[in-house]
Amino acid sequence: FGTILHADLDIPKIGFQAGFAQNIVNNPVFWSLTFEPKQFSGVLSNTYFRVKQNFRVWKLHLDNQLHYQIFSNNLYPLPAFYSTHQFYFAGSAFKKVMELNIGLDVRLIDDFEGGVYHPVYGEYVKTESNLPFFPAANLYLIARVSSFRAIVMLENFSQRFRNDINFDAVDHPQFDSKLRFGLYWLLKD
């Protein structure tokens, strides 16, 4: 089947994590451009790096994750680079009874040859369509008092400032910006 070699580094004192993985697969199976299963005759190599760094100044937090992957052959519809970033205020209100998180969640995906979802196979199949870079962002407010939690989120916030449409998969546009509310109450005895 294949071989996996990986290593992780974790330095909790400074909020840093890093990882490396090398995957080698002999004769992998993939979906062709005509939606047929094919077997690659050779070795597929995948190298993956990730870095996670969290910064905190006073009650302001910046959490970052960067991911980079290299394939020896372009058999699968995956981006080479993507990252996630959360910038938020974490504090308390009302005499420290309510905990609050107010922030921005950003996801950056480099342009790549995207996949189209095939419902019969339940898989994403490679295409020759290029999905462009699009910064996706959500605004959110999370409040917690004891066992009660509430969330207000403006999803796909960045869509309001752009004229183009975000596609994470070919022919499947992301929804327009929308407002979500959520409540959670754990009733205890």
XYZ file of C-alpha atoms in Angstrom:
189
model
C 0.000 0.000 0.000
C 2.342 2.722 1.146
C 4.729 4.184 3.647
C 4.226 7.169 5.947
C 6.966 9.010 7.781
C 5.983 11.914 10.011
C 7.360 14.087 12.786
C 5.780 16.701 15.047
C 7.206 19.489 17.167
C 5.216 21.096 19.979
C 6.443 24.009 22.112
C 3.464 24.873 24.384
C 5.271 27.702 26.177
C 5.236 29.863 23.043
C 2.125 28.297 21.423
C 4.046 26.806 18.489
C 3.434 23.531 16.666
C 4.944 22.211 13.456
C 4.647 18.984 11.548
C 6.055 17.178 8.575
C 4.766 14.092 6.766
C 6.048 12.123 3.815
C 3.642 9.665 2.167
C 4.733 7.218 -0.502
C 2.113 5.078 -2.251
C 2.744 2.451 -4.912
C 0.265 2.345 -7.799
C -2.492 4.546 -6.286
C -6.052 4.549 -7.631
C -7.550 7.857 -8.789
C -10.472 9.146 -10.852
C -9.665 10.220 -14.417
C -11.037 13.327 -16.138
C -13.695 11.075 -17.723
C -14.886 9.874 -14.278
C -13.341 6.434 -14.630
C -11.253 4.777 -11.930
C -7.628 4.412 -13.020
C -4.528 3.008 -11.415
C -1.348 5.023 -11.651
C 1.597 2.856 -12.616
C 4.369 4.166 -10.428
C 5.054 5.762 -7.093
C 3.109 8.760 -5.800
C 4.923 10.884 -3.254
C 3.269 13.526 -1.063
C 5.188 15.874 1.230
C 3.160 17.882 3.753
C 4.260 20.684 6.108
C 2.153 22.456 8.695
C 2.903 25.263 11.136
C 0.642 26.531 13.894
C 1.457 29.652 15.893
C -0.790 31.397 18.390
C -0.102 34.939 19.555
C -1.702 36.683 22.496
C -1.416 40.288 23.661
C -3.660 41.258 26.547
C -7.095 39.838 25.560
C -6.415 39.844 21.822
C -5.615 36.512 20.182
C -4.245 35.675 16.738
C -4.269 31.945 15.943
C -2.617 30.900 12.665
C -2.292 27.602 10.808
C -0.329 27.270 7.563
C -0.379 24.133 5.413
C 1.762 23.322 2.373
C 1.753 20.092 0.385
C 3.676 18.889 -2.654
C 2.663 15.947 -4.861
C 4.995 14.187 -7.283
C 2.047 13.839 -9.727
C -1.124 15.895 -9.951
C -3.642 13.052 -9.491
C -5.864 14.552 -6.802
C -7.721 17.923 -6.713
C -5.989 19.483 -3.708
C -4.457 22.947 -3.234
C -0.732 23.278 -2.594
C -1.185 25.994 0.062
C -3.956 26.908 2.452
C -4.137 28.687 5.775
C -6.603 29.585 8.506
C -6.408 32.612 10.795
C -8.554 33.627 13.758
C -8.258 37.115 15.209
C -10.473 37.595 18.255
C -11.024 39.325 21.569
C -11.550 36.935 24.497
C -12.710 38.530 27.714
C -15.516 38.803 30.211
C -18.401 41.172 30.850
C -21.043 41.877 33.490
C -18.740 41.544 36.511
C -16.948 38.547 34.946
C -20.155 36.491 34.740
C -20.277 36.322 30.925
C -17.363 35.111 28.809
C -17.150 36.730 25.361
C -15.312 35.928 22.141
C -15.660 38.451 19.334
C -13.628 37.924 16.212
C -12.868 37.245 12.606
C -12.170 33.821 11.108
C -10.288 33.858 7.751
C -9.522 30.983 5.383
C -7.086 31.428 2.489
C -6.792 28.799 -0.250
C -4.340 29.220 -3.115
C -5.637 28.785 -6.670
C -5.610 25.156 -7.813
C -7.140 22.711 -10.280
C -10.290 21.912 -8.379
C -12.405 18.835 -8.214
C -16.033 18.308 -9.093
C -18.210 16.304 -6.745
C -19.536 13.095 -8.256
C -22.606 11.980 -6.244
C -22.602 8.395 -7.537
C -19.064 7.774 -6.255
C -19.279 10.160 -3.320
C -15.857 11.498 -4.332
C -14.271 14.646 -5.700
C -12.965 13.979 -9.198
C -10.129 15.956 -10.751
C -10.953 18.401 -13.534
C -8.994 20.879 -15.615
C -10.942 23.798 -14.113
C -8.887 26.259 -12.119
C -10.385 27.559 -8.866
C -9.027 31.067 -8.149
C -7.706 32.403 -4.855
C -10.508 33.699 -2.642
C -10.199 34.957 0.941
C -13.214 33.650 2.867
C -14.021 35.298 6.209
C -16.624 34.967 8.974
C -17.425 37.447 11.756
C -18.630 35.972 15.028
C -19.673 36.688 18.616
C -19.811 33.887 21.179
C -21.177 34.453 24.700
C -21.239 31.990 27.584
C -22.868 32.214 30.997
C -22.591 29.066 33.093
C -24.278 26.334 31.012
C -25.874 28.713 28.447
C -24.131 29.611 25.199
C -25.154 31.887 22.328
C -23.495 32.526 18.978
C -24.115 35.118 16.285
C -22.146 34.619 13.082
C -22.011 36.528 9.815
C -20.835 33.771 7.483
C -18.981 34.444 4.248
C -18.518 38.043 5.349
C -15.873 38.699 2.665
C -18.446 38.061 -0.088
C -19.955 41.486 0.668
C -16.780 43.236 -0.527
C -16.073 41.227 -3.682
C -17.787 40.925 -7.050
C -16.642 37.377 -7.773
C -17.952 34.104 -6.379
C -16.060 31.664 -4.174
C -15.844 28.043 -5.343
C -14.258 25.397 -3.105
C -15.371 22.734 -5.607
C -16.084 23.101 -9.331
C -19.719 24.063 -10.089
C -20.554 24.433 -6.376
C -20.465 28.121 -5.385
C -20.297 29.080 -1.742
C -23.465 30.603 -0.353
C -23.938 34.355 -0.146
C -23.239 36.132 3.098
C -25.784 35.189 5.761
C -26.432 35.727 9.440
C -26.746 32.718 11.780
C -27.917 32.502 15.373
C -27.370 29.617 17.711
C -28.369 28.818 21.299
C -27.196 26.014 23.549
C -28.454 25.428 27.058
C -27.330 22.440 29.095
C -29.979 21.769 31.730
C -28.502 20.349 34.926
C -30.183 18.700 37.855
